[in-house]
Coordinates of C-alpha atoms in Angstrom, one line a residue:
X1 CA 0.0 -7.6 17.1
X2 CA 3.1 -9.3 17.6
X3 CA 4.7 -9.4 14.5
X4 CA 6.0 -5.7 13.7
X5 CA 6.2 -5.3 17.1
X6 CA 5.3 -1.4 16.3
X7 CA 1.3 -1.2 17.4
X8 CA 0.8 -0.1 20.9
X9 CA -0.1 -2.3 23.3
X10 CA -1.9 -1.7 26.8
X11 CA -3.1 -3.7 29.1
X12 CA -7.3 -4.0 28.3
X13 CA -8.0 -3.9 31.9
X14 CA -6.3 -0.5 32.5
X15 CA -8.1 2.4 31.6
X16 CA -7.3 5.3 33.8
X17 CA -10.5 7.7 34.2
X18 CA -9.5 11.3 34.3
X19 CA -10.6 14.6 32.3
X20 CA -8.2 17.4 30.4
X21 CA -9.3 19.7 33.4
X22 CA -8.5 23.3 33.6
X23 CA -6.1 23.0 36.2
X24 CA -3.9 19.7 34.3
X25 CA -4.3 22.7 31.2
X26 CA -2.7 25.5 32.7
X27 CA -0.2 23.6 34.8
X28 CA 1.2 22.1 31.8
X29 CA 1.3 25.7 30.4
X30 CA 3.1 27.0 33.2
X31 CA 5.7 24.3 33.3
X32 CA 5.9 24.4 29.7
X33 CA 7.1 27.8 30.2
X34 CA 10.9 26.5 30.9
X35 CA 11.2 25.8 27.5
X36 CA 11.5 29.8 27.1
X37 CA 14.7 30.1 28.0
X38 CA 16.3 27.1 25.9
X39 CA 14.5 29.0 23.0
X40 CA 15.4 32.6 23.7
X41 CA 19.3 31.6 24.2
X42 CA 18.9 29.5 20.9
X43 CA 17.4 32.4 18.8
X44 CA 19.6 35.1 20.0
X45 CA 23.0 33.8 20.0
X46 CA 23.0 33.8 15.7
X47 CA 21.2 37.3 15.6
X48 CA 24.0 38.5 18.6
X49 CA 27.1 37.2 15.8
X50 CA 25.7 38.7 12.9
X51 CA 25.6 42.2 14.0
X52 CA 28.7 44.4 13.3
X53 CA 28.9 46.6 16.6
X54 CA 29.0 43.0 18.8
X55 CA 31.5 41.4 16.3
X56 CA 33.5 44.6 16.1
X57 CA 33.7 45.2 20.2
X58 CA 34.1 41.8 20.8
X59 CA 35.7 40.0 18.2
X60 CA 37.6 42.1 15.9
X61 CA 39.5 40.0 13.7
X62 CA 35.9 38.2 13.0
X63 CA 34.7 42.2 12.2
X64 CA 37.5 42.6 9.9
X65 CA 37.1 39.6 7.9
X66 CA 33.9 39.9 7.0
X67 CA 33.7 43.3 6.6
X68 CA 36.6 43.9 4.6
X69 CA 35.2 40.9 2.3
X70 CA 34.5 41.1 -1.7
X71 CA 32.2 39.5 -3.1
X72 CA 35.0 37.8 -5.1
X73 CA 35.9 36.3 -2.0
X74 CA 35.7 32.6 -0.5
X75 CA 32.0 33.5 1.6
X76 CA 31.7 30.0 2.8
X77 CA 34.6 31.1 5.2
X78 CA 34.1 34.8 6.3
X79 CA 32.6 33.6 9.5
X80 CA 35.1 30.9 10.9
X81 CA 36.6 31.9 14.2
X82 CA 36.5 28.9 16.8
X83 CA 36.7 31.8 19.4
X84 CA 33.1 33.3 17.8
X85 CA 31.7 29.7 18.3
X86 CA 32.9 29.2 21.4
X87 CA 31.0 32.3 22.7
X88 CA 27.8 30.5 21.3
X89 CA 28.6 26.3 22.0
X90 CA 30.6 27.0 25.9
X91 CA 26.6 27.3 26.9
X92 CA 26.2 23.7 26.1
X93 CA 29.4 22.6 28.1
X94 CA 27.9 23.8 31.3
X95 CA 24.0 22.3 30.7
X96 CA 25.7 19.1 30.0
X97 CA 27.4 19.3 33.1
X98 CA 24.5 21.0 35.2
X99 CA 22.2 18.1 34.0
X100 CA 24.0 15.5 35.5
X101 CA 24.0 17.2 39.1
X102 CA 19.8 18.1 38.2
X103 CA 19.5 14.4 38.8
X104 CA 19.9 14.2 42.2
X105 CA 18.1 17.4 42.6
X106 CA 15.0 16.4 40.8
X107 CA 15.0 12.7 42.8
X108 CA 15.2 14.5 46.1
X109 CA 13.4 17.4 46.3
X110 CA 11.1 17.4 43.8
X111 CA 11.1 18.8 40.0
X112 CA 9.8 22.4 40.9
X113 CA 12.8 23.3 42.7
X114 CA 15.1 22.1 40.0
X115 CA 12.8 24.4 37.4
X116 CA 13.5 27.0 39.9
X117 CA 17.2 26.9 40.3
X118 CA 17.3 26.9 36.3
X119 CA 15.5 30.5 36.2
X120 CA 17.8 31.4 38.9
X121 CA 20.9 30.2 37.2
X122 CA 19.7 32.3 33.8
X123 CA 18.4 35.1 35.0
X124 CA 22.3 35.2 36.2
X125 CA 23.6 34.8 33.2
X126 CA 21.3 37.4 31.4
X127 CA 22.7 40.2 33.7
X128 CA 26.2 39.6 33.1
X129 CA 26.0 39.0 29.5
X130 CA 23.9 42.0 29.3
X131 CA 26.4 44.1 30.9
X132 CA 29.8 42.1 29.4
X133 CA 32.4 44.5 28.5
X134 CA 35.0 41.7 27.8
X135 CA 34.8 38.5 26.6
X136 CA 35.4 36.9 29.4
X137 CA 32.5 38.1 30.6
X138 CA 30.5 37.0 27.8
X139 CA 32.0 33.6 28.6
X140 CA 31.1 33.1 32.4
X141 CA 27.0 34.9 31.4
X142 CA 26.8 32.1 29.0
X143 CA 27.9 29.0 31.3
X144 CA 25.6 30.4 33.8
X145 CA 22.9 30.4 30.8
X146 CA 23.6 26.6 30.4
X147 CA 23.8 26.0 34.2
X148 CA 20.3 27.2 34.2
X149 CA 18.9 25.5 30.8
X150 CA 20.7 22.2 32.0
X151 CA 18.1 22.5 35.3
X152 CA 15.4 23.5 33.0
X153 CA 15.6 20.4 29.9
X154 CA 16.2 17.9 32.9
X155 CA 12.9 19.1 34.8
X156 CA 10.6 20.4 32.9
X157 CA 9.8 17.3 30.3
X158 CA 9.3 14.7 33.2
X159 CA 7.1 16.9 34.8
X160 CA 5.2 17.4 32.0
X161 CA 4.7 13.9 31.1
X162 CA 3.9 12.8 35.1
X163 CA 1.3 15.3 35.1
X164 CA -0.6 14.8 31.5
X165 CA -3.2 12.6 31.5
X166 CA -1.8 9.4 29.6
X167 CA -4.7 10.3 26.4
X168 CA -3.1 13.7 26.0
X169 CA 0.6 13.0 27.2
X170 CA 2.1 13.8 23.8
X171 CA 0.3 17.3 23.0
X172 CA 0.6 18.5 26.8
X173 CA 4.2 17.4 26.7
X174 CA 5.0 19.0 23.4
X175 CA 3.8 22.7 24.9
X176 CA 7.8 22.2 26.4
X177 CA 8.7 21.9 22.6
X178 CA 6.3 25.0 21.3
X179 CA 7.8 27.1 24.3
X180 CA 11.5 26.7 22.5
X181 CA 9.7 28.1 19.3
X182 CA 8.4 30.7 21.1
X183 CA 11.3 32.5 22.5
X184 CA 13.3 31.4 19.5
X185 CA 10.6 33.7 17.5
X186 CA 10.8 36.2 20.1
X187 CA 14.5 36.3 20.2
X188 CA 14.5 36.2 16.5
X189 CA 12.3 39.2 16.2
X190 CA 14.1 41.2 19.0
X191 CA 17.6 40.7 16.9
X192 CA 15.9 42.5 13.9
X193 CA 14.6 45.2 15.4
X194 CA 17.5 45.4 18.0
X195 CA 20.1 45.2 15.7
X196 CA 19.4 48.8 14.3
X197 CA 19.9 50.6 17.0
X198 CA 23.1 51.7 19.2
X199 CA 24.0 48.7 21.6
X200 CA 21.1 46.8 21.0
X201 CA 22.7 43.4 20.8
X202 CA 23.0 44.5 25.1
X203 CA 19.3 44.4 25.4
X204 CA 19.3 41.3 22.8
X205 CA 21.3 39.3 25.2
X206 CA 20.0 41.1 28.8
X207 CA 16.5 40.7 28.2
X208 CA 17.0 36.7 28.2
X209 CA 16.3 37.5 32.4
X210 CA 12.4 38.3 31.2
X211 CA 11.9 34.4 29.9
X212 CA 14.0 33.6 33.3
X213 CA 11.7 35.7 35.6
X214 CA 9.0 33.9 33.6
X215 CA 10.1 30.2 34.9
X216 CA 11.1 31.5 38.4
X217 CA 7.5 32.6 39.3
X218 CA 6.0 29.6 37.3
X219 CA 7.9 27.6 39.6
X220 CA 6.7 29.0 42.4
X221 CA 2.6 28.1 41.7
X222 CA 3.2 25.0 40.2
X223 CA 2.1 21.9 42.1
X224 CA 4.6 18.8 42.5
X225 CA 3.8 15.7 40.5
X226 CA 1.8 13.4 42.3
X227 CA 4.9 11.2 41.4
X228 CA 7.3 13.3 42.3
X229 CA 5.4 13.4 45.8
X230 CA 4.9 9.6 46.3
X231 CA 8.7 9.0 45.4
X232 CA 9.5 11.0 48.6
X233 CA 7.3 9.7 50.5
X234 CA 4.0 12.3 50.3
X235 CA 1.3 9.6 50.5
X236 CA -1.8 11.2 51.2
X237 CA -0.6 15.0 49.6
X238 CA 0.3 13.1 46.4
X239 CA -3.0 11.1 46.0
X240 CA -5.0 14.5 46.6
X241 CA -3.2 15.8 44.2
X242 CA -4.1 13.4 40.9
X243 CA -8.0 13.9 41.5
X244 CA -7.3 17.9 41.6
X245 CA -5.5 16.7 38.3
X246 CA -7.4 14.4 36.7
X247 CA -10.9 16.2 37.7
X248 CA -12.7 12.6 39.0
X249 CA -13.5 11.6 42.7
X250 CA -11.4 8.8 42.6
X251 CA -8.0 7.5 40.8
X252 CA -7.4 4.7 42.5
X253 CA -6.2 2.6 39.4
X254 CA -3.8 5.3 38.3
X255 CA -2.7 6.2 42.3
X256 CA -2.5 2.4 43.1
X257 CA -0.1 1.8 39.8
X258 CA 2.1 4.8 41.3
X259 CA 2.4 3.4 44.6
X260 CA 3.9 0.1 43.3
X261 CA 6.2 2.0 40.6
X262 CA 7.5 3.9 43.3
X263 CA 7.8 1.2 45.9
X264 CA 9.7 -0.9 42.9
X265 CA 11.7 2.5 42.5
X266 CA 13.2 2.2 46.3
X267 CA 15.0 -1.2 45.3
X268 CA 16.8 1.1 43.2
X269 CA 19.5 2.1 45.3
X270 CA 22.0 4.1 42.6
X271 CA 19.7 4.7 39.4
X272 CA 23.1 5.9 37.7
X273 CA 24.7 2.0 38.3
X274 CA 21.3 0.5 37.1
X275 CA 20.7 2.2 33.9
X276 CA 23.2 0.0 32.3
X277 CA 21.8 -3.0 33.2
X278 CA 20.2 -5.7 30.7
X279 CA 16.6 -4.6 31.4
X280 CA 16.5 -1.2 30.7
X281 CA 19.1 -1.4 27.8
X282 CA 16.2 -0.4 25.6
X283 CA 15.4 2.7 26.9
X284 CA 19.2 3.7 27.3
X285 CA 19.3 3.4 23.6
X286 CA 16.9 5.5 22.9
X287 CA 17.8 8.1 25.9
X288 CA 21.2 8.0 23.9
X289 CA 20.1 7.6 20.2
X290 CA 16.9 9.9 20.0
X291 CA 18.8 13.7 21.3
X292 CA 21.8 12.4 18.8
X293 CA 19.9 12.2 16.3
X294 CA 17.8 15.3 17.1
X295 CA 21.3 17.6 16.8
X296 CA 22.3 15.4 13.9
X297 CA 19.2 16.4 11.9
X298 CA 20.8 19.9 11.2
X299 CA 18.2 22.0 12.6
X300 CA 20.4 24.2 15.5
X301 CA 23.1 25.1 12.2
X302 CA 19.8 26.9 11.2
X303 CA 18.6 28.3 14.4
X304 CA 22.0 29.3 16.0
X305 CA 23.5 30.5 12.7
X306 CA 20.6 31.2 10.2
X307 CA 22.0 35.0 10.5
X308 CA 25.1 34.3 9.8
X309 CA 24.3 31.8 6.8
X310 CA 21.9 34.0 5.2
X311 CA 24.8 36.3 5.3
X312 CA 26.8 33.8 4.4
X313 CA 25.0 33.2 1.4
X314 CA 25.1 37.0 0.3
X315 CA 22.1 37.9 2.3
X316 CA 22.4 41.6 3.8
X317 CA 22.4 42.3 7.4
X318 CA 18.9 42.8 7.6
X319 CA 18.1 40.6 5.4
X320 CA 19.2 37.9 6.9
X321 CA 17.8 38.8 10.4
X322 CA 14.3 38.8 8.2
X323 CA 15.3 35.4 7.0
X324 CA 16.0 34.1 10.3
X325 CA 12.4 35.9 11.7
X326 CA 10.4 33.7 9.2
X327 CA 11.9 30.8 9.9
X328 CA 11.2 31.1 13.5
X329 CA 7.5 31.8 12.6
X330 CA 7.6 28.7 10.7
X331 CA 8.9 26.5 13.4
X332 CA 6.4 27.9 16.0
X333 CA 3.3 27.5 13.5
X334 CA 4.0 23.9 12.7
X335 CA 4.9 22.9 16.2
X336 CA 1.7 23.7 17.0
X337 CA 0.2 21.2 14.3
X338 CA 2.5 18.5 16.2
X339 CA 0.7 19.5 19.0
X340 CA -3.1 19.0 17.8
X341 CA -1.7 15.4 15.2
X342 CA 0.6 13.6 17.5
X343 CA -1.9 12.2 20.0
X344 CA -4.0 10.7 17.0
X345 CA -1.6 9.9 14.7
X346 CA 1.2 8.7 16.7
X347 CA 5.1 9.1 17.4
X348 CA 7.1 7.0 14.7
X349 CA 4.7 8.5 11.6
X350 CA 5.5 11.5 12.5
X351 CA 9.3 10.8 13.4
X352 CA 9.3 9.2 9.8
X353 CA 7.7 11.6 7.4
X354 CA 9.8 14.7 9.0
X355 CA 13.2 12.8 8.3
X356 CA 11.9 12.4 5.1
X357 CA 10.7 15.7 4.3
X358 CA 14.0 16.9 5.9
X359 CA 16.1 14.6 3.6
X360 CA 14.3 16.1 0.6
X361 CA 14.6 19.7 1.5
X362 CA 18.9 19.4 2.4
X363 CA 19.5 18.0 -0.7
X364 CA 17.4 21.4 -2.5
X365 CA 19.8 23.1 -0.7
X366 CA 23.0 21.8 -1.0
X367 CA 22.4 21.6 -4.9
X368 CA 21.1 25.4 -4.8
X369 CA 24.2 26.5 -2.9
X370 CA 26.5 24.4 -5.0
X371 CA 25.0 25.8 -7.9
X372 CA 25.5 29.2 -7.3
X373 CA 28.7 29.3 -4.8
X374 CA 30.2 26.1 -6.4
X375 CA 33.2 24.8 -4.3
X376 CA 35.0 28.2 -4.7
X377 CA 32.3 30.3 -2.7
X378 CA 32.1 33.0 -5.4
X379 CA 28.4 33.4 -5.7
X380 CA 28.7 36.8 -8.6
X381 CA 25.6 38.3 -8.3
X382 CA 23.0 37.0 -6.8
X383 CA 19.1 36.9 -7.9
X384 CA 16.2 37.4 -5.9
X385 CA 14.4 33.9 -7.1
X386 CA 17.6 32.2 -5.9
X387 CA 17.5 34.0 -2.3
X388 CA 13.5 33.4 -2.4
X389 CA 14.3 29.4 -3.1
X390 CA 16.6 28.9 -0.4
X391 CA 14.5 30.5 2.2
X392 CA 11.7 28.2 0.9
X393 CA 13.2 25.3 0.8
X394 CA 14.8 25.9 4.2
X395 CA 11.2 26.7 5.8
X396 CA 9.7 23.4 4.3
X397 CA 12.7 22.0 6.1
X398 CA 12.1 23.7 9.7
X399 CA 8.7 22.4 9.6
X400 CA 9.6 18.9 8.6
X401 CA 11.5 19.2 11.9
X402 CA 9.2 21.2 14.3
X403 CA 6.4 18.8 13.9
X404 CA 8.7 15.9 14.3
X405 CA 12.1 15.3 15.3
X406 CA 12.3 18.7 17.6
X407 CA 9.1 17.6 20.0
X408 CA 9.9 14.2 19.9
X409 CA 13.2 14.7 20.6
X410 CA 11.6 15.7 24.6
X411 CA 8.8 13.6 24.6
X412 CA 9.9 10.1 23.4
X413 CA 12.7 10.0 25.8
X414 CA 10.6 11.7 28.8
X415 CA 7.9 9.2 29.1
X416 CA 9.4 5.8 28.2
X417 CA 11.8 5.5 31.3
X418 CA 10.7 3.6 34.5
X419 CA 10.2 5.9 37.8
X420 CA 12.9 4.1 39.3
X421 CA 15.6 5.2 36.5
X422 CA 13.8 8.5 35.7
X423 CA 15.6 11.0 36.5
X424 CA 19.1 10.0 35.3
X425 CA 17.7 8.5 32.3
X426 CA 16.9 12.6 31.7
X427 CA 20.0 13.6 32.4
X428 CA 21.5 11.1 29.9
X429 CA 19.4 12.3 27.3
X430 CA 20.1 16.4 28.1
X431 CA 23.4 15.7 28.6
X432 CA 23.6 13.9 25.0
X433 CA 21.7 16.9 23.2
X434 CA 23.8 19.3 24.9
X435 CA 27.2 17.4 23.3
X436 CA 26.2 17.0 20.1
X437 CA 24.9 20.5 20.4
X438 CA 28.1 21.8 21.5
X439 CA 30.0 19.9 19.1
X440 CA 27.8 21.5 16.3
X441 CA 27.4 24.7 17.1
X442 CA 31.5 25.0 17.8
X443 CA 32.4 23.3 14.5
X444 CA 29.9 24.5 12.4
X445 CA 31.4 27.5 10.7
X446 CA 34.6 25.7 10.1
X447 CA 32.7 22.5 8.8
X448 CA 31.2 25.2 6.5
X449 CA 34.5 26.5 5.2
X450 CA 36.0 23.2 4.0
X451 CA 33.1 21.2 3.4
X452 CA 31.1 24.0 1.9
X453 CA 27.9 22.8 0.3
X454 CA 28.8 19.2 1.1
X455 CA 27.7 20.1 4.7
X456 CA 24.2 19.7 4.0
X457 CA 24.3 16.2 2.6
X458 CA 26.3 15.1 5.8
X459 CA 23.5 16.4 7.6
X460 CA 21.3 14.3 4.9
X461 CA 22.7 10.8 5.4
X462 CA 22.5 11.5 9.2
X463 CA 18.6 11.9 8.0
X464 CA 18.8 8.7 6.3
X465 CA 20.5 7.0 9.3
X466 CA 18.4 8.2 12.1
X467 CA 14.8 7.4 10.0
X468 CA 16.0 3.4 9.5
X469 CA 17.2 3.7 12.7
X470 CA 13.1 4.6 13.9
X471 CA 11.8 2.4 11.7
X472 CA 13.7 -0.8 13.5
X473 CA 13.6 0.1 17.0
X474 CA 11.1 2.5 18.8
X475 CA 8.0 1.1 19.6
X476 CA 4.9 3.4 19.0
X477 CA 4.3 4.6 22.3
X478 CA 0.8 6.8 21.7
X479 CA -1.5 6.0 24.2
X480 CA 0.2 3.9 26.8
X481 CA 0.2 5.0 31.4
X482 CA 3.4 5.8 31.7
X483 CA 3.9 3.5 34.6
X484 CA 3.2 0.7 32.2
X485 CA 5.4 1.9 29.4
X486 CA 7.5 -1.3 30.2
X487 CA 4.7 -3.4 28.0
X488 CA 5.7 -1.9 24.7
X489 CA 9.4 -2.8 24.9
X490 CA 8.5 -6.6 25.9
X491 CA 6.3 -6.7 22.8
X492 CA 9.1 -5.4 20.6
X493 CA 10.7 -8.3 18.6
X494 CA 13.9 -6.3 18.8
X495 CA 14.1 -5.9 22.6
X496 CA 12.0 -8.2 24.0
X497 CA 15.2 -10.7 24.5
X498 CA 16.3 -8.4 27.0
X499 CA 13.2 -9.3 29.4
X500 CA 12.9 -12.6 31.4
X501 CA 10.7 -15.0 29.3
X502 CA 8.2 -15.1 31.8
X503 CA 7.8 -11.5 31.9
X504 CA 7.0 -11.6 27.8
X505 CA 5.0 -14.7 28.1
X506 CA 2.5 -12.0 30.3
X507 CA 2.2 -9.6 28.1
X508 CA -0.9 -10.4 25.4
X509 CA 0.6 -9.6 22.0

């Protein structure tokens, strides 16, 4: 199927025998596990801002503003304070930078140990933050947090996808994705109860050490990948290592393939130089392109600040830690129907009909918004069937992107890059998510103020962007070794120019 370029493509002669075993099951869970801590910090940082006794110790002037606040009052800016977002976005600074120096880590001595130094790094963080009594406190906690969430996001998705048999890749993969929801439900939960009692956003933010602990002992049981283990050289421990996996007596076809991907690796002597050259030009697109678009979708303004827009919007306190609870619940439930769908139906529907659904729901709510706040931000009074619309409409939208663009976001990029470019490839694409994810969350509240409702249709045509932008140029990968991934880009009428002719001319379209 040459002509869209879109179908996937394998070779007919490759058809690696292996089982969803009970041990490839619970090793997936147990390295899914570091996506706990991405979620926790992700959930709790909103439900931390929103409540009074954190902004009053901490941030005072933010305190005053919002308390002292009429209803009469501009409400789309009761919240800006670039020092208030910093407290939330410096995290990302420091995974950005921690991801880059992962790299090396995971290459060299395996991807367990980089999971490990990640629960480390954030159980670190947890402590201090639990204990801050300044704000320079709260500062350093959270760039240990993003040290350690940097380690994680680099790791944990490779390993996932090395380790999952290629039938199952995408669900096994996504149990990274669901653990985000997880501890974003947790965290959101923990704020609601948390927030009523006396210092309780300290045990919000110190019990982020639990998910840490969680990782740090995972860690510890976890095997290596078997390609982790033939990349440095671990033969013999590597190929006993894919039949525990894959639950057969032999895998010679999948070992064998391995072997040569990793000898091919070795004339790779700086990954970081040879990323940017001609062949692997499509996959640095998408490494690039795909965790862009993920922070460009919208989705962290309503998990890091759903609090504080509820409020925002006229919500109570309470009310808008509720708010924030159900949309957690939301995102959990229909990441797990990305889960059980994405192996049968593939990646680009499901890309596709979550921008969509997305782009429908931001324009509901930039229209509700500027219906009732208008560009003044003087909502009056406001009803219960407007409140009850928003939350709906912003629900419909969280589930657009859990069962899409938020998975995706990890898989795509973890299991299209070459073993040879693997690892930096990663960090590329952390490092990309965590910039636009820094930029976002420190911006947000003043976008909010001058842009006001018009914030949600920037966040819209981004929608429309990043949906052509699917359409055009990823290649349905569903279904395809992982150390043949190669094959779909050569059949790609949009990329194959960027492989010799005679490696095309190989490839049955």
């Amino acid at each position: 199927m040459a002509g869209g370029g879109f179908a996937p493509t394998k070779d007919p002669n490759k058809d690696y025998p292996g089982k969803l075993t009970s041990k490839v099951l619970l090793t997936c869970f147990i390295a899914a596990t570091g996506g706990l801590i991405f979620g926790y910090d992700l959930g709790i940082s909103g439900g931390v801002t929103s409540m009074d006794e954190f902004l009053k110790k901490f941030f005072p002037a933010v305190y005053k503003k919002e308390s002292s606040s009429k209803p009469s009052d501009d409400q789309y800016c009761k919240f800006d304070s670039q020092i208030l977002t910093l407290f939330t976005s410096s995290l990302y600074v420091a995974a950005l930078v921690s991801s880059l120096f992962a790299s090396a880590i995971t290459r060299k001595f395996g991807r367990r140990i980089t999971m490990m130094a990640g629960g480390f790094l954030f159980a670190a963080g947890a402590i201090l933050n639990g204990a801050a009594s300044a704000v320079w406190m709260l500062i350093v906690g959270r760039l240990l947090l993003g040290f350690g969430i940097g380690c994680a996001n680099q790791s944990v998705p490779i390993y996932l996808s090395e380790v999952a048999p290629y039938k199952y890749r995408g669900a096994l993969n996504m149990l990274f994705q669901l653990s985000i929801t997880v501890g974003i439900l947790v965290a959101n939960i923990l704020n609601y109860f948390l927030a009523k009692i006396e210092g309780g956003w300290r045990w919000s933010l110190g019990l982020a050490v639990v998910p840490a602990v969680i990782i740090i002992f995972g860690s510890f049981v976890l095997p290596e990948s078997p390609n982790s283990l033939i990349e440095r050289g671990h033969i013999e421990k590597a190929k006993e290592q894919l039949i525990k996996l894959r639950g057969v007596p032999s895998v010679t076809a999948e070992f064998d393939d391995l072997v040569v991907a990793s000898e091919q690796s070795k004339t790779v002597e700086h990954p970081w130089l040879n990323i940017f050259g001609r062949r692997y030009r499509p996959q640095l697109v998408m490494a690039f392109c795909i965790p862009m678009f993920q922070q460009l979708t919208g989705m962290n303004v309503i998990v890091f600040y759903a609090p504080v827009l509820f409020k925002t919007m006229g919500f109570g306190s309470s009310a808008s830690l509720m708010s924030a609870m159900i949309t957690g619940a939301v995102n959990f439930v229909a990441t797990i129907v990305s889960i059980v769908i994405v192996d049968k139906v593939g990646r680009r529907v499901l890309f596709i009909q979550g921008g969509i659904q997305m782009l429908l729901c931001q324009i509901i709510v930039a229209v509700a918004i500027a219906a009732k706040f208008g560009v003044s931000g003087n909502p009056g009074e406001l009803p219960k069937w407007y409140a009850f619309l928003v939350v709906i409409a912003i629900c419909i939208y969280v589930a657009g992107f859990a069962w899409s663009w938020g998975p995706l976001g990890w898989l795509v990029p973890s299991e299209i890059f070459p073993l040879e470019i693997r690892s930096a490839a990663q960090s590329i694409n952390v490092s990309v998510n965590m910039i636009f994810t820094f930029a976002i969350a420190q911006i947000f509240t003043a976008m909010l103020c001058h842009l006001k409702f018009g914030l949600f249709i920037v966040f819209a045509v981004c929608v429309v962007i990043m949906v052509t932008f699917i359409t055009m140029y990823l290649p349905e990968t569903k279904g395809i070794p992982i150390e043949e991934m190669t094959i779909v880009w050569k059949n790609h009428p949009r990329w194959r120019k960027y492989f010799d002719e005679d490696d095309v001319s190989k490839v049955a379209c």
